[in-house]
Short mmCIF file of C-alpha atoms in Angstrom, two decimals:
data_model
loop_
_atom_site.label_atom_id
_atom_site.label_comp_id
_atom_site.label_asym_id
_atom_site.label_seq_id
_atom_site.Cartn_x
_atom_site.Cartn_y
_atom_site.Cartn_z
CA MET A 1 -0.06 -0.02 0.02
CA ASN A 2 2.78 2.43 1.04
CA ASN A 3 4.69 1.48 -2.33
CA GLU A 4 1.60 1.99 -4.46
CA LEU A 5 0.96 5.38 -2.99
CA GLY A 6 4.72 6.42 -3.49
CA GLN A 7 4.39 5.17 -7.01
CA LEU A 8 1.21 7.28 -7.45
CA MET A 9 2.64 10.19 -5.96
CA ASN A 10 5.80 9.81 -8.06
CA GLN A 11 3.65 9.77 -11.37
CA SER A 12 1.76 12.77 -10.27
CA PHE A 13 4.85 14.96 -9.89
CA VAL A 14 4.87 15.22 -6.23
CA PHE A 15 8.13 13.56 -5.47
CA PRO A 16 10.05 15.41 -8.19
CA PHE A 17 8.46 18.78 -6.86
CA ALA A 18 9.54 17.82 -3.50
CA PHE A 19 12.96 17.04 -4.30
CA ILE A 20 13.27 20.52 -6.20
CA ALA A 21 11.48 22.50 -3.21
CA ALA A 22 14.07 20.67 -0.63
CA SER A 23 16.94 21.55 -2.78
CA ILE A 24 15.95 25.34 -2.91
CA THR A 25 15.45 25.21 0.75
CA ILE A 26 18.65 23.63 1.62
CA PHE A 27 20.44 26.20 -0.62
CA SER A 28 18.47 28.88 1.15
CA VAL A 29 19.20 27.94 4.56
CA ILE A 30 22.95 27.46 3.85
CA GLY A 31 23.15 30.63 2.29
CA VAL A 32 21.45 32.35 5.37
CA ILE A 33 23.84 30.73 7.57
CA ILE A 34 26.98 31.87 5.66
CA TYR A 35 25.70 35.28 5.16
CA TYR A 36 24.64 36.39 8.51
CA ARG A 37 27.63 34.58 10.17
CA VAL A 38 30.31 35.69 7.74
CA LEU A 39 29.36 38.25 5.18
CA SER A 40 26.61 40.39 6.83
CA ASN A 41 29.50 43.02 7.68
CA TRP A 42 30.77 43.39 4.09
CA VAL A 43 27.79 42.35 1.80
CA PRO A 44 24.62 44.59 2.04
CA GLU A 45 21.26 42.75 2.69
CA LYS A 46 19.65 43.74 -0.62
CA LEU A 47 22.58 42.35 -2.65
CA ALA A 48 22.44 39.09 -0.67
CA THR A 49 19.01 38.77 -1.34
CA LEU A 50 19.38 39.39 -5.06
CA ILE A 51 22.12 36.89 -5.11
CA TRP A 52 19.83 34.30 -3.36
CA PHE A 53 16.89 35.01 -5.83
CA LEU A 54 19.17 34.44 -8.92
CA GLY A 55 20.42 31.15 -7.35
CA ALA A 56 17.21 29.86 -6.60
CA VAL A 57 15.80 30.64 -10.33
CA PHE A 58 19.11 29.14 -11.59
CA ILE A 59 18.53 25.79 -9.67
CA LEU A 60 14.97 25.68 -10.67
CA PHE A 61 15.62 26.00 -14.35
CA LYS A 62 18.53 23.49 -14.17
CA TYR A 63 16.18 20.97 -12.61
CA VAL A 64 13.40 21.44 -15.20
CA ASP A 65 15.92 20.81 -17.85
CA HIS A 66 16.84 17.41 -16.15
CA TYR A 67 13.32 16.75 -14.85
CA ASP A 68 13.48 13.04 -16.35
CA GLY A 69 16.55 12.33 -14.44
CA ILE A 70 14.96 13.73 -11.20
CA LYS A 71 11.66 11.74 -11.68
CA ASN A 72 13.80 8.29 -12.34
CA MET A 73 16.12 9.11 -9.17
CA THR A 74 12.88 9.80 -6.79
CA LYS A 75 10.68 6.81 -8.17
CA ASN A 76 11.75 4.57 -5.34
CA TRP A 77 11.02 6.99 -2.61
CA THR A 78 8.62 6.32 -0.12
CA ILE A 79 6.02 8.25 2.00
CA THR A 80 8.19 7.54 5.26
CA GLY A 81 11.22 8.94 3.54
CA ILE A 82 9.23 12.10 2.32
CA ILE A 83 8.07 12.63 5.82
CA ILE A 84 11.55 12.32 7.28
CA GLY A 85 12.93 14.64 4.60
CA PHE A 86 10.42 17.30 5.57
CA ILE A 87 11.29 17.17 9.14
CA VAL A 88 14.92 17.64 8.42
CA ILE A 89 13.86 20.63 6.28
CA ILE A 90 12.00 22.15 9.02
CA VAL A 91 14.82 21.61 11.37
CA LEU A 92 17.05 23.49 8.81
CA ILE A 93 14.66 26.35 8.55
CA SER A 94 14.53 26.67 12.31
CA VAL A 95 18.03 27.01 12.46
CA SER A 96 18.29 29.53 9.94
CA VAL A 97 15.45 31.44 11.53
CA VAL A 98 17.45 31.34 14.85
CA VAL A 99 20.58 32.48 13.17
CA ILE A 100 18.94 35.50 11.55
CA LEU A 101 17.00 36.38 14.78
CA SER A 102 20.46 36.32 16.96
CA LYS A 103 22.19 38.16 14.41
CA LYS A 104 19.45 40.96 14.34
CA LYS A 105 19.26 41.34 17.99
CA GLY A 106 23.11 41.68 18.15
CA MET A 107 23.02 44.43 15.71
CA VAL A 108 20.41 46.31 17.60
CA ARG A 109 22.12 45.74 20.90
CA LYS A 110 25.37 46.94 19.28
CA SER A 111 23.46 50.05 18.11
CA LYS A 112 21.88 50.81 21.27
CA ASN A 113 25.23 50.57 23.22
CA LYS A 114 26.95 52.57 20.68
CA TYR A 115 24.29 55.35 20.93
CA SER A 116 24.18 55.25 24.79
CA SER A 117 28.01 55.59 25.01
CA SER A 118 27.82 58.55 22.54
CA SER A 119 25.14 60.05 24.50
CA LYS A 120 26.92 59.68 27.89
CA SER A 121 30.37 61.13 26.26
CA GLN A 122 28.53 64.29 24.94
CA GLN A 123 26.66 65.16 28.21
CA PRO A 124 27.72 68.62 29.34
CA ARG A 125 29.06 68.91 33.00
CA MET A 126 26.87 69.65 35.69
CA LEU A 127 25.96 73.50 35.74
CA GLN A 128 27.51 75.22 38.76
CA ASN A 129 26.42 78.68 39.73
CA ARG A 130 29.97 80.17 40.41
CA SER A 131 31.24 83.80 40.32
CA ASP A 132 33.52 85.06 37.34
CA ASP A 133 36.41 84.96 39.90
CA GLU A 134 35.92 81.22 40.57
CA ILE A 135 35.62 80.55 36.91
CA LEU A 136 38.66 82.36 36.07
CA ASN A 137 40.49 80.22 38.68
CA SER A 138 39.00 76.78 37.32
CA SER A 139 40.88 74.56 34.99
CA PHE A 140 38.77 73.18 32.21
CA ASP A 141 37.69 69.88 33.77
CA ARG A 142 36.20 71.87 36.51
CA LEU A 143 34.01 73.83 34.33
CA SER A 144 30.42 73.22 33.13
CA GLY A 145 29.36 74.02 29.54
CA ALA A 146 27.66 77.28 30.69
CA GLU A 147 30.66 78.33 32.74
CA PHE A 148 33.10 77.47 29.75
CA GLU A 149 30.94 79.77 27.73
CA ARG A 150 31.10 82.45 30.31
CA LEU A 151 34.92 81.95 30.42
CA LEU A 152 34.83 82.53 26.52
CA ALA A 153 32.66 85.54 26.76
CA LEU A 154 35.11 87.24 29.34
CA TYR A 155 37.95 86.57 27.11
CA PHE A 156 36.39 87.96 23.92
CA ARG A 157 35.08 91.07 25.54
CA ASP A 158 38.61 92.05 26.76
CA GLN A 159 39.86 91.39 23.29
CA GLY A 160 37.63 94.10 22.06
CA TYR A 161 34.75 92.04 21.02
CA LYS A 162 30.87 92.92 21.73
CA VAL A 163 29.58 89.35 22.95
CA HIS A 164 26.12 88.23 22.79
CA GLU A 165 25.53 84.99 24.74
CA VAL A 166 22.78 83.21 22.66
CA GLY A 167 23.33 79.96 24.11
CA VAL A 168 22.36 80.18 27.72
CA GLY A 169 19.92 77.63 28.91
CA GLY A 170 21.24 75.01 26.65
CA ASN A 171 19.12 75.82 23.64
CA ASP A 172 21.77 77.23 21.53
CA GLY A 173 20.70 75.49 18.18
CA GLY A 174 24.33 75.04 17.16
CA VAL A 175 25.77 78.65 18.39
CA ASP A 176 26.77 79.48 22.01
CA LEU A 177 28.34 83.15 21.38
CA VAL A 178 27.94 85.61 18.69
CA ILE A 179 30.98 88.11 18.82
CA ILE A 180 31.22 91.22 16.79
CA ASP A 181 34.33 93.04 16.10
CA GLN A 182 35.30 96.58 15.77
CA ARG A 183 34.32 96.48 11.95
CA GLY A 184 31.01 95.05 12.63
CA GLU A 185 31.61 91.55 11.29
CA ARG A 186 29.92 89.05 13.22
CA THR A 187 31.19 85.57 14.21
CA ALA A 188 28.95 82.37 15.51
CA VAL A 189 30.76 80.56 18.03
CA GLN A 190 30.25 77.12 19.28
CA ALA A 191 31.88 76.10 22.44
CA LYS A 192 32.35 72.44 23.82
CA CYS A 193 33.82 71.67 27.09
CA TYR A 194 35.01 68.17 26.66
CA ALA A 195 37.31 65.79 28.18
CA ASP A 196 40.49 65.25 26.28
CA HIS A 197 39.50 61.84 24.92
CA ASN A 198 36.03 63.10 23.75
CA LYS A 199 36.65 64.68 20.37
CA VAL A 200 34.08 66.86 18.70
CA GLY A 201 32.39 64.88 15.70
CA VAL A 202 31.59 66.18 12.51
CA GLN A 203 27.80 66.61 13.18
CA ILE A 204 28.80 69.62 15.41
CA VAL A 205 30.54 71.28 12.68
CA ARG A 206 27.62 70.85 10.50
CA GLU A 207 25.21 72.19 12.95
CA LEU A 208 27.50 75.31 13.55
CA VAL A 209 27.73 75.96 9.52
CA GLY A 210 23.80 75.65 9.61
CA ALA A 211 22.96 77.77 12.49
CA LYS A 212 25.24 80.65 11.94
CA ARG A 213 22.86 82.22 9.25
CA ASN A 214 20.28 82.22 11.81
CA HIS A 215 22.07 84.81 13.59
CA GLY A 216 23.32 86.77 10.86
CA CYS A 217 27.10 85.61 11.15
CA ILE A 218 29.32 85.35 7.96
CA LEU A 219 32.29 83.66 10.13
CA SER A 220 32.35 80.72 12.34
CA LEU A 221 34.51 79.44 15.00
CA LEU A 222 34.40 76.11 16.98
CA ILE A 223 36.27 76.22 20.27
CA THR A 224 36.83 72.77 22.13
CA THR A 225 38.91 71.96 25.26
CA SER A 226 39.59 68.72 23.53
CA ASP A 227 40.14 68.27 19.63
CA LEU A 228 38.30 67.45 16.60
CA THR A 229 38.04 64.13 14.86
CA GLU A 230 39.87 63.81 11.50
CA PRO A 231 36.33 63.92 9.53
CA ALA A 232 35.42 66.98 11.57
CA LYS A 233 38.62 68.58 10.66
CA LYS A 234 38.08 68.17 6.93
CA GLU A 235 34.55 69.35 7.12
CA ALA A 236 35.79 72.43 9.01
CA ASP A 237 38.25 73.12 6.45
CA GLN A 238 35.81 72.64 3.57
CA PHE A 239 33.34 74.92 5.11
CA LYS A 240 36.07 77.51 6.39
CA VAL A 241 35.10 77.04 9.84
CA ASP A 242 38.03 78.11 12.20
CA TYR A 243 38.62 76.19 15.24
CA TRP A 244 40.74 76.19 18.23
CA HIS A 245 41.69 72.80 20.06
CA GLY A 246 42.68 72.39 23.57
CA ALA A 247 46.22 73.35 23.31
CA VAL A 248 45.71 76.62 21.05
CA LEU A 249 42.88 77.53 23.37
CA GLU A 250 45.11 77.07 26.65
CA GLN A 251 47.84 79.23 25.04
CA LYS A 252 45.40 82.02 24.28
CA LEU A 253 43.91 82.00 27.60
CA LYS A 254 47.14 82.01 29.47
CA ALA A 255 48.55 84.78 27.19
CA TRP A 256 45.17 86.81 28.29
CA GLY A 257 46.42 86.50 31.86
CA LYS A 258 43.22 86.52 33.61
CA TRP A 259 42.76 82.85 33.47
CA GLN A 260 44.71 81.44 36.18
CA PRO A 261 43.57 77.69 36.99
CA THR A 262 44.43 76.97 40.52
CA ASN A 263 42.48 73.78 41.07
CA LYS A 264 44.31 71.40 38.59
CA SER A 265 45.13 68.98 41.72
CA LEU A 266 41.36 68.38 42.05
CA LYS A 267 41.86 65.74 39.37
CA ALA A 268 43.54 63.33 41.49
CA GLN A 269 40.52 63.79 44.31
CA PRO A 270 37.86 61.06 44.57
CA GLU A 271 34.62 62.22 43.27
CA LYS A 272 33.05 62.08 46.59
CA GLN A 273 35.45 64.56 47.91
CA ILE A 274 34.87 66.84 44.91
CA ALA A 275 31.01 66.78 45.50
CA ARG A 276 31.40 67.34 48.95
CA ALA A 277 33.73 70.65 48.45
CA GLU A 278 31.11 71.75 45.71
CA ILE A 279 28.16 71.43 48.20
CA GLN A 280 29.89 73.20 50.83
CA ARG A 281 31.06 76.20 48.49
CA SER A 282 27.54 76.60 47.47
CA GLN A 283 26.36 76.49 51.18
CA ALA A 284 28.81 79.10 51.86
CA GLN A 285 27.79 81.20 49.18
CA VAL A 286 24.28 81.08 50.10
CA SER A 287 24.81 81.83 53.58
CA SER A 288 26.89 84.83 52.96
CA SER A 289 24.29 86.31 50.59
CA ARG A 290 21.13 85.82 52.70
CA GLU A 291 20.56 89.48 52.87
CA ALA A 292 20.63 89.71 48.96
CA ILE A 293 17.59 87.89 47.57
CA CYS A 294 16.73 88.23 43.79
CA SER A 295 13.41 89.36 42.58
CA CYS A 296 12.91 85.70 41.40
CA GLY A 297 13.40 84.58 44.96
CA ALA A 298 16.74 82.98 44.62
CA PRO A 299 19.60 83.97 46.64
CA MET A 300 22.46 85.99 45.32
CA VAL A 301 26.18 85.88 45.45
CA LEU A 302 29.02 88.40 44.86
CA ARG A 303 30.20 88.81 41.35
CA LYS A 304 32.84 91.03 39.75
CA GLY A 305 32.24 93.04 36.65
CA ARG A 306 34.61 93.87 33.79
CA GLU A 307 35.86 97.03 35.57
CA GLY A 308 36.43 95.21 38.72
CA LYS A 309 33.42 96.61 40.73
CA GLN A 310 31.54 93.77 42.65
CA PHE A 311 27.81 93.27 42.71
CA TYR A 312 25.26 91.01 43.53
CA GLY A 313 24.27 88.24 40.77
CA CYS A 314 21.29 85.72 40.93
CA THR A 315 22.56 81.95 41.65
CA THR A 316 20.30 80.94 38.87
CA PHE A 317 22.37 82.66 36.04
CA PRO A 318 22.19 82.32 33.40
CA LYS A 319 18.54 81.55 33.62
CA CYS A 320 18.03 84.87 35.70
CA ARG A 321 20.22 87.76 34.80
CA HIS A 322 19.06 90.16 37.52
CA THR A 323 21.89 92.10 39.44
CA LYS A 324 21.83 94.30 42.43
CA SER A 325 24.66 96.76 43.47
CA LEU A 326 26.41 96.59 46.98
#
């Protein structure tokens, strides 16, 4: 009975069709495993799909040309053999699906880790509401992003520029300062207070190039405490973006004379000690200025203007710019 059913199925093209389908399936499974385990980093997925399709069509036409030989080869097949063959094919398909899913999950996980690492490295330092004197006595690693912008603003004003601090509050849109020289020429400045290992990428340069027009600037200047990546340097040269990296910036500020960092030794202190010192400093500032309360309700601290005259400034600066004379 089993042999008669097998002969009937063979005569009705079932066995030859099963042989062709099994061959294409095995070809596909092997191709999937090889691609996702070896070639996925070099061959695009669309190209691999096209190669698979052409291979499957080639196998199909080849088997059609040799159909009589396939029919003779499968004439002795049995139903039991067909069932076993299909089970093997299902197992192979399952293996290929597992390979694809594991590879996809690995790619997603790698992408998330890369994004997370990039986000952490681009995060600015915690905002510190400190006086100009403290900023002038702080090394780069002890400055927040806003304090670094403030340091640059003080520097450019002493160089004879008019300075507009457009990036206060973090919503800079690619520009932190707009400096205007004596001829009225406007330059858009982007400031990045980064650690030495965290270099400025090409995207920052592109943001500055696009944002300078929003502020009516012709020139652009990127200032960083670290350095630019090689692609970022090429992009800056292409779009005529001037840039000061850490060594150049440090040389200019030291030549200025007012920036005299005295807390470089803080690098070696444990983070808890640094945090405790900052809290104690903030508490001392607040307690010393209780008699000076800003109109916004926040306490005020002593600051010093360009002429060296002291005044009370709001501790929420730059959010609040209200001042009070002594």
